[in-house]
CSV table of C-alpha atoms in Angstrom, one decimal:
chain,number,residue,atom,x,y,z
A,1,MET,CA,19.8,13.1,6.6
A,2,PHE,CA,18.4,11.8,9.8
A,3,GLU,CA,21.8,11.3,11.7
A,4,ILE,CA,21.8,14.4,14.0
A,5,LEU,CA,18.2,13.9,14.9
A,6,ALA,CA,18.7,10.3,15.6
A,7,GLU,CA,21.6,11.1,17.8
A,8,THR,CA,19.5,13.6,19.8
A,9,LEU,CA,16.6,11.1,20.2
A,10,ARG,CA,19.0,8.3,21.4
A,11,ARG,CA,20.2,10.5,24.3
A,12,SER,CA,16.7,10.3,25.7
A,13,THR,CA,16.2,6.6,25.1
A,14,VAL,CA,17.0,4.0,27.7
A,15,GLN,CA,17.0,0.3,27.8
A,16,ILE,CA,14.9,-1.5,30.4
A,17,TYR,CA,15.5,-4.8,31.9
A,18,ALA,CA,12.3,-5.9,33.7
A,19,ARG,CA,11.6,-9.3,32.3
A,20,ARG,CA,13.1,-12.7,32.3
A,21,HIS,CA,13.9,-12.5,28.5
A,22,GLY,CA,15.1,-9.6,26.6
A,23,ALA,CA,14.9,-5.9,27.0
A,24,GLY,CA,12.4,-3.1,26.1
A,25,SER,CA,12.9,0.6,25.6
A,26,GLY,CA,11.9,3.6,27.6
A,27,VAL,CA,11.9,7.4,27.3
A,28,ILE,CA,13.5,9.9,29.8
A,29,TRP,CA,10.5,12.0,30.7
A,30,ASN,CA,11.8,14.7,33.0
A,31,ALA,CA,14.9,15.8,34.9
A,32,GLU,CA,13.5,14.4,38.1
A,33,GLY,CA,14.2,10.8,37.0
A,34,LEU,CA,10.9,9.7,35.6
A,35,VAL,CA,11.0,7.1,32.7
A,36,VAL,CA,8.1,6.3,30.7
A,37,THR,CA,7.6,3.0,28.9
A,38,ASN,CA,5.0,0.3,28.0
A,39,ALA,CA,3.1,-1.7,30.8
A,40,HIS,CA,3.9,-4.8,28.9
A,41,VAL,CA,7.6,-4.2,29.2
A,42,ILE,CA,7.5,-4.3,33.0
A,43,GLU,CA,6.9,-7.6,34.7
A,44,SER,CA,8.1,-6.6,38.2
A,45,ARG,CA,8.2,-3.7,40.6
A,46,GLU,CA,12.0,-3.6,40.4
A,47,CYS,CA,13.8,-3.2,37.2
A,48,VAL,CA,17.2,-1.8,35.7
A,49,VAL,CA,17.3,1.1,33.3
A,50,GLU,CA,20.4,1.4,31.2
A,51,THR,CA,21.3,4.9,30.1
A,52,PRO,CA,22.4,5.8,26.6
A,53,ASP,CA,26.0,5.9,27.9
A,54,GLY,CA,25.8,2.3,29.4
A,55,ARG,CA,25.2,3.1,33.1
A,56,LYS,CA,22.8,0.7,34.9
A,57,LEU,CA,20.4,2.4,37.4
A,58,GLU,CA,18.0,0.7,39.8
A,59,ALA,CA,14.4,1.8,39.0
A,60,VAL,CA,11.2,1.6,40.9
A,61,LEU,CA,7.8,1.1,39.3
A,62,VAL,CA,5.6,4.2,40.2
A,63,LYS,CA,2.5,3.3,38.3
A,64,ARG,CA,1.4,0.9,35.7
A,65,ASP,CA,-1.8,0.9,33.4
A,66,ALA,CA,-2.1,-2.3,31.4
A,67,ARG,CA,-5.3,-1.0,29.6
A,68,ARG,CA,-3.4,1.9,28.2
A,69,ASP,CA,-0.2,0.0,28.1
A,70,LEU,CA,1.8,2.7,30.0
A,71,ALA,CA,4.1,2.4,33.0
A,72,VAL,CA,6.2,5.1,34.7
A,73,LEU,CA,9.5,4.3,36.6
A,74,ARG,CA,11.6,6.5,38.8
A,75,VAL,CA,15.4,6.4,39.0
A,76,SER,CA,17.9,8.6,40.8
A,77,PRO,CA,19.2,10.4,37.7
A,78,ALA,CA,22.9,11.2,37.3
A,79,ALA,CA,24.3,13.4,34.5
A,80,PRO,CA,24.1,13.1,31.6
A,81,TRP,CA,20.3,12.8,31.9
A,82,GLU,CA,18.4,14.4,29.0
A,83,PRO,CA,14.7,14.4,29.0
A,84,ALA,CA,12.9,14.2,25.6
A,85,ALA,CA,11.4,17.3,24.1
A,86,LEU,CA,7.6,17.0,24.1
A,87,GLY,CA,5.7,17.4,20.9
A,88,ASP,CA,2.0,17.9,20.1
A,89,SER,CA,0.4,14.6,19.4
A,90,ARG,CA,-3.0,16.2,18.8
A,91,ASN,CA,-2.1,17.9,15.6
A,92,LEU,CA,-0.5,15.1,13.4
A,93,ARG,CA,-1.0,14.9,9.7
A,94,ALA,CA,-1.2,11.7,7.7
A,95,GLY,CA,2.0,11.6,5.7
A,96,GLN,CA,4.2,13.5,8.0
A,97,VAL,CA,7.6,12.0,8.7
A,98,VAL,CA,8.2,10.2,12.1
A,99,LEU,CA,11.1,8.4,13.5
A,100,ALA,CA,11.2,5.5,16.0
A,101,VAL,CA,14.2,4.9,18.3
A,102,GLY,CA,14.6,1.9,20.4
A,103,ASN,CA,16.3,-1.4,21.1
A,104,PRO,CA,14.8,-3.7,18.7
A,105,LEU,CA,15.9,-7.4,19.2
A,106,GLY,CA,18.7,-6.2,21.5
A,107,VAL,CA,20.2,-3.6,19.0
A,108,SER,CA,20.7,-0.5,21.1
A,109,GLY,CA,19.6,2.8,19.7
A,110,ALA,CA,18.2,1.6,16.3
A,111,VAL,CA,16.4,4.1,14.2
A,112,THR,CA,13.7,3.6,11.7
A,113,THR,CA,11.7,6.3,9.8
A,114,GLY,CA,8.2,6.3,8.3
A,115,ILE,CA,5.1,8.4,8.1
A,116,ILE,CA,1.9,8.9,10.1
A,117,HIS,CA,-0.5,6.4,8.4
A,118,ALA,CA,-3.8,7.8,9.5
A,119,THR,CA,-5.2,10.1,12.3
A,120,SER,CA,-8.5,8.3,12.5
A,121,ARG,CA,-8.1,7.1,16.1
A,122,LYS,CA,-7.6,9.5,19.0
A,123,GLU,CA,-6.4,6.9,21.4
A,124,TRP,CA,-3.5,5.6,19.2
A,125,ILE,CA,-1.1,7.1,16.8
A,126,GLN,CA,-1.1,4.9,13.6
A,127,ALA,CA,2.3,5.0,11.9
A,128,ASP,CA,3.6,3.3,8.7
A,129,ILE,CA,7.1,2.4,10.2
A,130,SER,CA,8.9,-0.9,10.8
A,131,LEU,CA,9.2,-1.8,14.4
A,132,ALA,CA,10.3,-5.0,16.0
A,133,PRO,CA,10.2,-6.5,19.7
A,134,GLY,CA,12.3,-4.2,21.8
A,135,ASN,CA,11.0,-1.1,20.2
A,136,SER,CA,8.2,-1.4,22.8
A,137,GLY,CA,8.3,1.6,25.1
A,138,GLY,CA,10.5,3.5,22.9
A,139,MET,CA,10.1,6.9,21.3
A,140,LEU,CA,8.1,7.9,18.3
A,141,ALA,CA,9.3,11.5,17.3
A,142,ASP,CA,8.5,14.1,14.8
A,143,THR,CA,11.1,15.8,12.5
A,144,GLU,CA,11.9,18.5,15.2
A,145,GLY,CA,13.1,15.8,17.5
A,146,ARG,CA,10.0,16.0,19.8
A,147,LEU,CA,8.3,13.0,21.4
A,148,ILE,CA,4.8,12.4,20.0
A,149,GLY,CA,4.2,8.9,21.3
A,150,ILE,CA,5.5,5.6,22.9
A,151,ASN,CA,5.6,2.8,20.6
A,152,SER,CA,3.3,0.0,21.9
A,153,MET,CA,2.3,-2.7,19.3
A,154,ILE,CA,1.8,-3.7,15.7
A,155,TYR,CA,-1.8,-4.4,14.5
A,156,GLN,CA,-2.4,-5.4,11.0
A,157,GLY,CA,1.1,-4.3,10.2
A,158,ILE,CA,0.3,-0.8,11.4
A,159,ALA,CA,2.6,0.5,14.3
A,160,LEU,CA,0.5,1.8,17.1
A,161,ALA,CA,1.9,4.3,19.6
A,162,VAL,CA,0.4,5.9,22.7
A,163,PRO,CA,0.2,9.7,22.0
A,164,THR,CA,2.1,12.0,24.3
A,165,HIS,CA,-1.2,13.8,25.4
A,166,ALA,CA,-2.4,10.4,26.7
A,167,ILE,CA,0.9,10.0,28.5
A,168,ALA,CA,0.6,13.3,30.2
A,169,LEU,CA,-3.0,12.4,31.2
A,170,PHE,CA,-1.8,9.0,32.7
A,171,LEU,CA,1.1,10.7,34.7
A,172,ALA,CA,-1.3,13.5,36.0
A,173,ARG,CA,-3.6,10.8,37.3
A,174,ALA,CA,-0.7,8.7,38.6
A,175,PHE,CA,0.5,11.5,40.7
A,176,ALA,CA,-2.8,12.8,41.8
A,177,GLY,CA,-3.5,9.2,43.1
A,178,ALA,CA,-0.2,9.0,44.8
A,179,ARG,CA,-0.8,12.1,46.8
A,180,ALA,CA,-4.3,11.0,47.7
A,181,ALA,CA,-2.8,7.8,49.0
B,1,MET,CA,19.0,20.4,9.7
B,2,ALA,CA,15.8,19.7,11.5
B,3,ASN,CA,14.2,22.4,9.4
B,4,SER,CA,14.9,20.7,6.1
B,5,LEU,CA,13.5,17.5,7.5
B,6,THR,CA,10.5,19.3,8.6
B,7,GLU,CA,10.1,20.8,5.1
B,8,TYR,CA,10.4,17.3,3.7
B,9,SER,CA,7.7,16.0,6.2
B,10,ASN,CA,5.4,19.0,5.4
B,11,ALA,CA,5.7,18.2,1.7
B,12,LEU,CA,4.7,14.6,2.2
B,13,ALA,CA,1.7,15.5,4.4
B,14,ASP,CA,0.7,18.1,1.8
B,15,ALA,CA,0.9,15.5,-0.9
B,16,VAL,CA,-1.3,13.2,1.1
B,17,ALA,CA,-3.8,15.9,1.8
B,18,ARG,CA,-3.8,17.0,-1.9
B,19,GLY,CA,-4.0,13.4,-3.2
B,20,GLY,CA,-6.6,12.5,-0.6
B,21,THR,CA,-9.2,14.9,-2.2
B,22,VAL,CA,-9.9,12.2,-4.8
B,23,VAL,CA,-9.7,9.0,-2.6
B,24,VAL,CA,-12.9,7.3,-1.7
B,25,ALA,CA,-13.8,4.3,0.4
B,26,VAL,CA,-15.7,1.7,-1.7
B,27,HIS,CA,-18.3,-0.5,0.2
B,28,ALA,CA,-18.7,-3.6,-1.9
B,29,ARG,CA,-17.4,-6.4,0.4
B,30,GLU,CA,-17.8,-7.5,4.0
B,31,ARG,CA,-15.6,-6.3,6.7
B,32,ILE,CA,-12.9,-3.8,5.6
B,33,ALA,CA,-13.9,-1.4,2.8
B,34,SER,CA,-11.6,-1.0,-0.2
B,35,SER,CA,-10.5,2.3,-1.7
B,36,GLY,CA,-11.1,3.9,-5.0
B,37,VAL,CA,-10.2,7.1,-7.0
B,38,LEU,CA,-12.5,9.8,-8.3
B,39,TRP,CA,-11.0,9.4,-11.8
B,40,ARG,CA,-13.3,11.6,-13.8
B,41,PRO,CA,-16.5,13.6,-12.8
B,42,GLY,CA,-18.9,11.0,-11.6
B,43,VAL,CA,-16.6,8.1,-12.3
B,44,VAL,CA,-14.9,6.1,-9.5
B,45,ILE,CA,-12.2,3.5,-10.2
B,46,THR,CA,-11.3,0.7,-7.9
B,47,ALA,CA,-9.7,-2.7,-7.9
B,48,ASP,CA,-12.2,-5.3,-9.5
B,49,HIS,CA,-11.2,-8.0,-6.9
B,50,THR,CA,-12.5,-5.9,-4.1
B,51,ILE,CA,-16.1,-5.8,-5.6
B,52,LYS,CA,-17.7,-8.8,-3.9
B,53,CYS,CA,-21.4,-7.8,-4.3
B,54,GLU,CA,-22.5,-5.9,-7.4
B,55,GLU,CA,-25.7,-4.6,-5.8
B,56,GLU,CA,-26.1,-1.7,-3.2
B,57,ILE,CA,-22.5,-0.4,-3.6
B,58,THR,CA,-21.8,2.7,-1.7
B,59,VAL,CA,-18.9,5.2,-1.8
B,60,THR,CA,-17.7,7.3,1.1
B,61,LEU,CA,-16.5,10.7,-0.5
B,62,PRO,CA,-13.5,12.8,0.9
B,63,ASP,CA,-16.2,15.1,2.5
B,64,ASN,CA,-17.5,12.1,4.4
B,65,ARG,CA,-20.8,11.8,2.5
B,66,THR,CA,-21.7,8.2,1.7
B,67,VAL,CA,-23.5,8.0,-1.6
B,68,PRO,CA,-24.8,5.1,-3.8
B,69,ALA,CA,-22.7,3.8,-6.6
B,70,THR,CA,-23.6,1.7,-9.6
B,71,LEU,CA,-21.2,-0.7,-11.4
B,72,ALA,CA,-20.6,0.5,-14.9
B,73,GLY,CA,-18.3,-2.2,-15.8
B,74,ARG,CA,-15.5,-4.5,-14.6
B,75,ASP,CA,-12.6,-6.3,-16.0
B,76,SER,CA,-10.9,-9.0,-14.0
B,77,GLY,CA,-8.0,-9.2,-16.6
B,78,THR,CA,-6.7,-5.7,-15.6
B,79,ASP,CA,-8.4,-5.9,-12.1
B,80,ILE,CA,-10.2,-2.6,-12.9
B,81,ALA,CA,-13.9,-1.8,-12.0
B,82,VAL,CA,-15.7,1.4,-12.9
B,83,LEU,CA,-18.4,2.8,-10.7
B,84,ARG,CA,-20.7,5.7,-11.4
B,85,VAL,CA,-21.6,8.1,-8.7
B,86,ASP,CA,-24.1,11.0,-9.0
B,87,VAL,CA,-22.2,13.8,-7.2
B,88,ALA,CA,-21.4,17.3,-8.0
B,89,GLY,CA,-18.7,19.6,-6.8
B,90,VAL,CA,-16.0,16.9,-6.2
B,91,ASP,CA,-12.5,16.9,-7.6
B,92,ALA,CA,-11.3,14.5,-10.3
B,93,ALA,CA,-7.8,12.9,-10.2
B,94,ARG,CA,-4.8,14.9,-11.5
B,95,ILE,CA,-2.9,12.2,-13.5
B,96,ALA,CA,0.9,12.0,-13.6
B,97,SER,CA,2.4,10.4,-16.8
B,98,HIS,CA,4.4,7.2,-16.2
B,99,ALA,CA,6.8,8.3,-19.0
B,100,THR,CA,9.1,10.1,-16.5
B,101,LEU,CA,8.6,7.6,-13.7
B,102,GLN,CA,11.8,5.9,-12.6
B,103,ALA,CA,12.8,3.2,-10.0
B,104,GLY,CA,13.5,5.1,-6.8
B,105,SER,CA,10.9,7.9,-7.3
B,106,MET,CA,9.3,8.6,-4.0
B,107,ALA,CA,5.6,7.6,-3.9
B,108,LEU,CA,2.7,7.2,-1.5
B,109,ALA,CA,-0.1,4.6,-1.5
B,110,LEU,CA,-3.3,6.1,-0.1
B,111,GLY,CA,-6.6,4.7,1.0
B,112,ARG,CA,-9.7,5.9,2.7
B,113,ARG,CA,-11.0,4.2,5.9
B,114,GLY,CA,-14.7,4.4,5.7
B,115,GLU,CA,-15.7,7.8,7.4
B,116,ASN,CA,-12.3,7.8,9.4
B,117,GLY,CA,-10.3,9.7,6.9
B,118,ILE,CA,-7.2,9.2,4.7
B,119,ALA,CA,-4.7,6.4,5.2
B,120,ALA,CA,-1.1,6.6,3.7
B,121,SER,CA,1.9,4.4,3.3
B,122,PHE,CA,5.2,5.8,2.1
B,123,GLY,CA,8.0,4.3,-0.1
B,124,VAL,CA,9.5,4.5,-3.5
B,125,VAL,CA,8.7,3.1,-7.0
B,126,SER,CA,10.7,-0.1,-6.9
B,127,ALA,CA,10.7,-1.0,-10.5
B,128,VAL,CA,9.3,0.3,-13.8
B,129,GLY,CA,9.0,-1.8,-16.9
B,130,GLY,CA,7.3,-2.2,-20.3
B,131,PRO,CA,4.1,-3.6,-21.3
B,132,TRP,CA,2.9,-6.9,-19.7
B,133,ARG,CA,0.0,-9.2,-19.5
B,134,THR,CA,-1.5,-10.3,-16.3
B,135,TRP,CA,-2.2,-13.9,-15.5
B,136,ARG,CA,-5.8,-13.0,-15.8
B,137,GLY,CA,-5.3,-12.0,-19.5
B,138,GLY,CA,-5.4,-8.3,-19.2
B,139,GLN,CA,-2.9,-6.1,-21.0
B,140,MET,CA,-1.0,-3.3,-19.1
B,141,GLU,CA,0.7,-0.6,-20.9
B,142,CYS,CA,3.6,-0.4,-18.3
B,143,PHE,CA,4.8,-2.3,-15.2
B,144,ILE,CA,4.9,-0.4,-12.0
B,145,ARG,CA,5.9,-2.0,-8.7
B,146,PRO,CA,5.6,0.2,-5.6
B,147,ASP,CA,7.7,-0.6,-2.5
B,148,VAL,CA,5.0,0.4,-0.1
B,149,ASN,CA,3.1,-1.4,2.6
B,150,MET,CA,-0.3,-2.4,1.4
B,151,TYR,CA,-2.3,-2.3,4.7
B,152,PRO,CA,-5.9,-3.7,4.7
B,153,GLY,CA,-8.2,-1.3,2.8
B,154,LEU,CA,-5.6,0.2,0.7
B,155,SER,CA,-6.4,-1.9,-2.4
B,156,GLY,CA,-7.9,0.0,-5.3
B,157,GLY,CA,-6.5,3.3,-3.7
B,158,PRO,CA,-3.9,5.4,-5.8
B,159,LEU,CA,-0.2,5.4,-5.9
B,160,ILE,CA,0.6,9.2,-5.9
B,161,ASP,CA,3.7,11.1,-6.5
B,162,VAL,CA,5.1,13.6,-4.0
B,163,GLU,CA,3.1,16.4,-5.8
B,164,GLY,CA,-0.1,14.5,-5.0
B,165,ARG,CA,-0.6,13.3,-8.6
B,166,VAL,CA,-2.0,9.9,-9.4
B,167,LEU,CA,0.2,7.4,-11.0
B,168,GLY,CA,-2.4,4.5,-11.0
B,169,ILE,CA,-4.2,2.3,-8.5
B,170,ASN,CA,-2.6,-0.3,-6.4
B,171,THR,CA,-3.7,-4.0,-6.3
B,172,PRO,CA,-2.3,-7.1,-4.6
B,173,ALA,CA,-4.3,-9.4,-6.8
B,174,LEU,CA,-2.4,-9.5,-10.0
B,175,THR,CA,0.9,-10.9,-8.8
B,176,ARG,CA,1.7,-13.6,-6.4
B,177,ASN,CA,3.5,-11.9,-3.5
B,178,LEU,CA,4.0,-8.0,-4.0
B,179,PRO,CA,1.6,-5.4,-5.1
B,180,VAL,CA,1.5,-3.8,-8.5
B,181,THR,CA,0.2,-0.4,-9.6
B,182,ILE,CA,-2.2,-0.5,-12.6
B,183,PRO,CA,-0.9,2.5,-14.6
B,184,ALA,CA,-3.2,5.5,-15.3
B,185,VAL,CA,-2.8,5.0,-19.0
B,186,THR,CA,-4.3,1.5,-18.8
B,187,ILE,CA,-7.1,2.7,-16.5
B,188,ASP,CA,-8.0,5.4,-19.1
B,189,ARG,CA,-8.2,2.9,-21.9
B,190,VAL,CA,-10.1,0.2,-19.9
B,191,THR,CA,-12.5,2.9,-18.5
B,192,ASP,CA,-13.3,4.3,-21.9
B,193,GLU,CA,-14.1,0.7,-23.1
B,194,LEU,CA,-16.1,-0.2,-20.0
B,195,LEU,CA,-18.1,3.0,-20.0
B,196,ALA,CA,-18.9,2.3,-23.7
B,197,LYS,CA,-19.5,-1.3,-23.7
B,198,GLY,CA,-19.6,-2.5,-20.0
B,199,HIS,CA,-17.0,-5.1,-20.7
B,200,ILE,CA,-13.6,-5.6,-22.4
B,201,ALA,CA,-13.8,-7.4,-25.7
B,202,ARG,CA,-11.1,-10.0,-26.0
B,203,GLY,CA,-9.9,-11.1,-29.5
B,204,TYR,CA,-10.6,-14.8,-30.3
B,205,LEU,CA,-9.4,-17.1,-33.1
B,206,GLY,CA,-11.3,-20.3,-32.1
B,207,ILE,CA,-8.4,-22.7,-32.2
B,208,GLY,CA,-6.5,-24.8,-29.7
B,209,LEU,CA,-2.8,-24.6,-30.0
B,210,HIS,CA,0.3,-26.4,-28.7
B,211,PRO,CA,4.0,-25.4,-29.2
B,212,VAL,CA,6.1,-27.5,-31.5
B,213,GLN,CA,9.8,-27.3,-32.5
B,214,PHE,CA,11.1,-28.3,-35.9
B,215,PRO,CA,14.4,-30.1,-36.5
B,216,ASP,CA,15.9,-26.8,-37.8
B,217,GLY,CA,15.2,-25.1,-34.5
B,218,ARG,CA,12.3,-23.0,-35.6
B,219,GLY,CA,9.2,-23.1,-33.4
B,220,GLY,CA,5.5,-22.7,-34.1
B,221,LEU,CA,2.2,-23.6,-32.7
B,222,ILE,CA,0.4,-26.8,-33.9
B,223,ILE,CA,-3.4,-26.5,-34.2
B,224,LEU,CA,-5.1,-29.2,-32.1
B,225,SER,CA,-8.7,-28.1,-32.4
B,226,VAL,CA,-10.7,-25.8,-34.6
B,227,GLU,CA,-14.0,-24.3,-33.6
B,228,PRO,CA,-16.4,-24.9,-36.5
B,229,ASN,CA,-17.5,-21.6,-37.9
B,230,GLY,CA,-15.1,-19.8,-35.6
B,231,PRO,CA,-12.8,-17.1,-37.0
B,232,ALA,CA,-10.1,-19.5,-37.9
B,233,GLY,CA,-12.3,-22.3,-39.0
B,234,SER,CA,-14.2,-19.9,-41.4
B,235,ALA,CA,-10.8,-18.8,-42.8
B,236,GLY,CA,-10.1,-22.6,-43.8
B,237,ILE,CA,-7.8,-23.4,-41.1
B,238,LEU,CA,-7.4,-27.2,-40.4
B,239,ILE,CA,-6.2,-29.4,-37.5
B,240,GLY,CA,-2.6,-30.1,-37.9
B,241,ASP,CA,-1.7,-26.7,-39.5
B,242,VAL,CA,1.2,-25.0,-37.7
B,243,VAL,CA,1.1,-21.3,-37.1
B,244,LEU,CA,4.6,-19.7,-37.5
B,245,ALA,CA,3.7,-16.1,-37.3
B,246,LEU,CA,1.0,-13.5,-36.9
B,247,ASP,CA,1.4,-10.1,-38.8
B,248,GLY,CA,5.0,-11.2,-39.4
B,249,LYS,CA,5.8,-11.7,-35.7
B,250,PRO,CA,6.9,-15.3,-34.8
B,251,VAL,CA,4.8,-17.1,-32.3
B,252,GLY,CA,6.6,-19.8,-30.2
B,253,ASP,CA,4.2,-19.9,-27.3
B,254,THR,CA,0.5,-19.5,-26.9
B,255,GLU,CA,1.3,-16.5,-24.7
B,256,ASP,CA,2.6,-14.8,-28.0
B,257,VAL,CA,-0.9,-15.3,-29.6
B,258,GLN,CA,-2.7,-13.9,-26.4
B,259,THR,CA,-0.5,-10.9,-26.5
B,260,HIS,CA,-1.2,-10.4,-30.2
B,261,LEU,CA,-5.0,-10.6,-29.5
B,262,ALA,CA,-4.9,-8.3,-26.5
B,263,GLY,CA,-6.1,-4.8,-26.9
B,264,GLU,CA,-8.4,-3.8,-29.8
B,265,SER,CA,-7.9,-6.8,-32.0
B,266,VAL,CA,-11.6,-7.7,-32.6
B,267,GLY,CA,-12.6,-7.2,-36.3
B,268,LYS,CA,-9.1,-6.3,-37.5
B,269,PRO,CA,-7.8,-9.0,-39.9
B,270,VAL,CA,-4.5,-10.8,-38.9
B,271,ASN,CA,-2.2,-12.1,-41.4
B,272,ALA,CA,-1.3,-15.6,-40.3
B,273,SER,CA,1.7,-17.5,-41.6
B,274,LEU,CA,1.2,-21.3,-41.5
B,275,LEU,CA,2.6,-24.6,-42.6
B,276,ARG,CA,0.5,-27.3,-44.0
B,277,GLY,CA,2.2,-30.6,-45.1
B,278,GLY,CA,5.5,-28.7,-45.0
B,279,GLN,CA,4.3,-26.2,-47.4
B,280,PRO,CA,4.1,-22.5,-46.1
B,281,PHE,CA,1.0,-20.3,-46.8
B,282,ASN,CA,-0.6,-17.2,-45.6
B,283,VAL,CA,-4.3,-16.7,-44.6
B,284,SER,CA,-6.2,-13.7,-43.3
B,285,ILE,CA,-8.2,-14.4,-40.0
B,286,THR,CA,-10.4,-11.8,-38.5
B,287,PRO,CA,-10.6,-12.3,-34.8
B,288,GLY,CA,-14.0,-12.4,-33.3
B,289,GLU,CA,-15.0,-11.5,-29.7
B,290,ARG,CA,-14.3,-14.1,-27.2
B,291,PRO,CA,-17.7,-15.5,-26.0
B,292,ARG,CA,-18.2,-14.2,-22.5
B,293,GLY,CA,-18.4,-16.6,-19.7
B,294,GLY,CA,-16.9,-19.2,-21.8
B,295,ARG,CA,-13.3,-20.0,-23.0
């Protein structure tokens, strides 16, 4: 029942090679070539982004915030390049169904489903969903196929994701800073 | 396509919201609070093993008020503790019968994180079975194994169905690896007794037993010790007698005797079939109440 949605989400999910070992996941943020991922996925300024159809693109790190575990990369996009639809991460309900798409343990485009566990922490989305290394930087989406967060870590078994509204804030600051510099 | 998934998603979120109106946080241990259920007006049920201190217990209600609670009774056998809270205008749990429950039914485990609201975990009922006795000696009317993640703080919280009705409360303390759900019917029975007496009376015969097998393949339990003036001793039972059956039900293991004495056995005469020197005989034994704090 989740197949069509999963396919849609996969088209906006990339693999990121930026560490000596293994790959992380990333999300196509906009048509201009921005890719959002976790800061802990990126170890160097240069990295390679692999698109869902298998093309490898050189990427440059634009901004990294280890405290928020967010990073934004820029590539020169070539079609097909489908940015994720953005959802509202401020009005989540405990129990609502969520999907994660990423590349856990090297398996490309793997899908897991779960629910929102609790809405008690504004800075993190807490989800009851199974994630593995390699899901980091990948998408957490609602049942309308909209991005609500970037999967970041697991704490006491609970999956924590950076909410979309925090990503938007991070990007606004990143580009305000870039213009000032 | 996406719409039917969103309907499903909304239904689960609605179930959590509905079920959450009877879920409380129970502060009776250090660090992470456990969860509990407003079972009846003024009565909160939680998992007994999460009550580490019996004094100064507080409960955080669904409306975020934190109120004092008193321990009305506890039973480690079934891992049920009953608290009284003096609150008005709060919901009590809507109970779902386990009779229609099947393996594969969707279910949610709920908890409350202090004043931080409801927490949920989703899965299915993994297995449903008949009556069983816990390793702590408590009798359960049915076996329910939930396939849900038991995150810290969810102990003592309810397992609910997708309508938001309570099936029981979840505990990881009664089995070695995976959690079980204490069924609502067991909670009702134990709560009635705890509210009336403060503890669960366990039937007691005052004998020590060991399994024996006869050459013809029949089994029984040989009596190794008899409590003087205990229920069996008063009935004339001697060391060396072999118990074959209780109320006509063969006993081959001490577990069978425990099972027979579980529930409301105190004061109700049991017809015991025994062998003495090879000769069968019957005797009526009236189980007493197991001394508390002792064996």
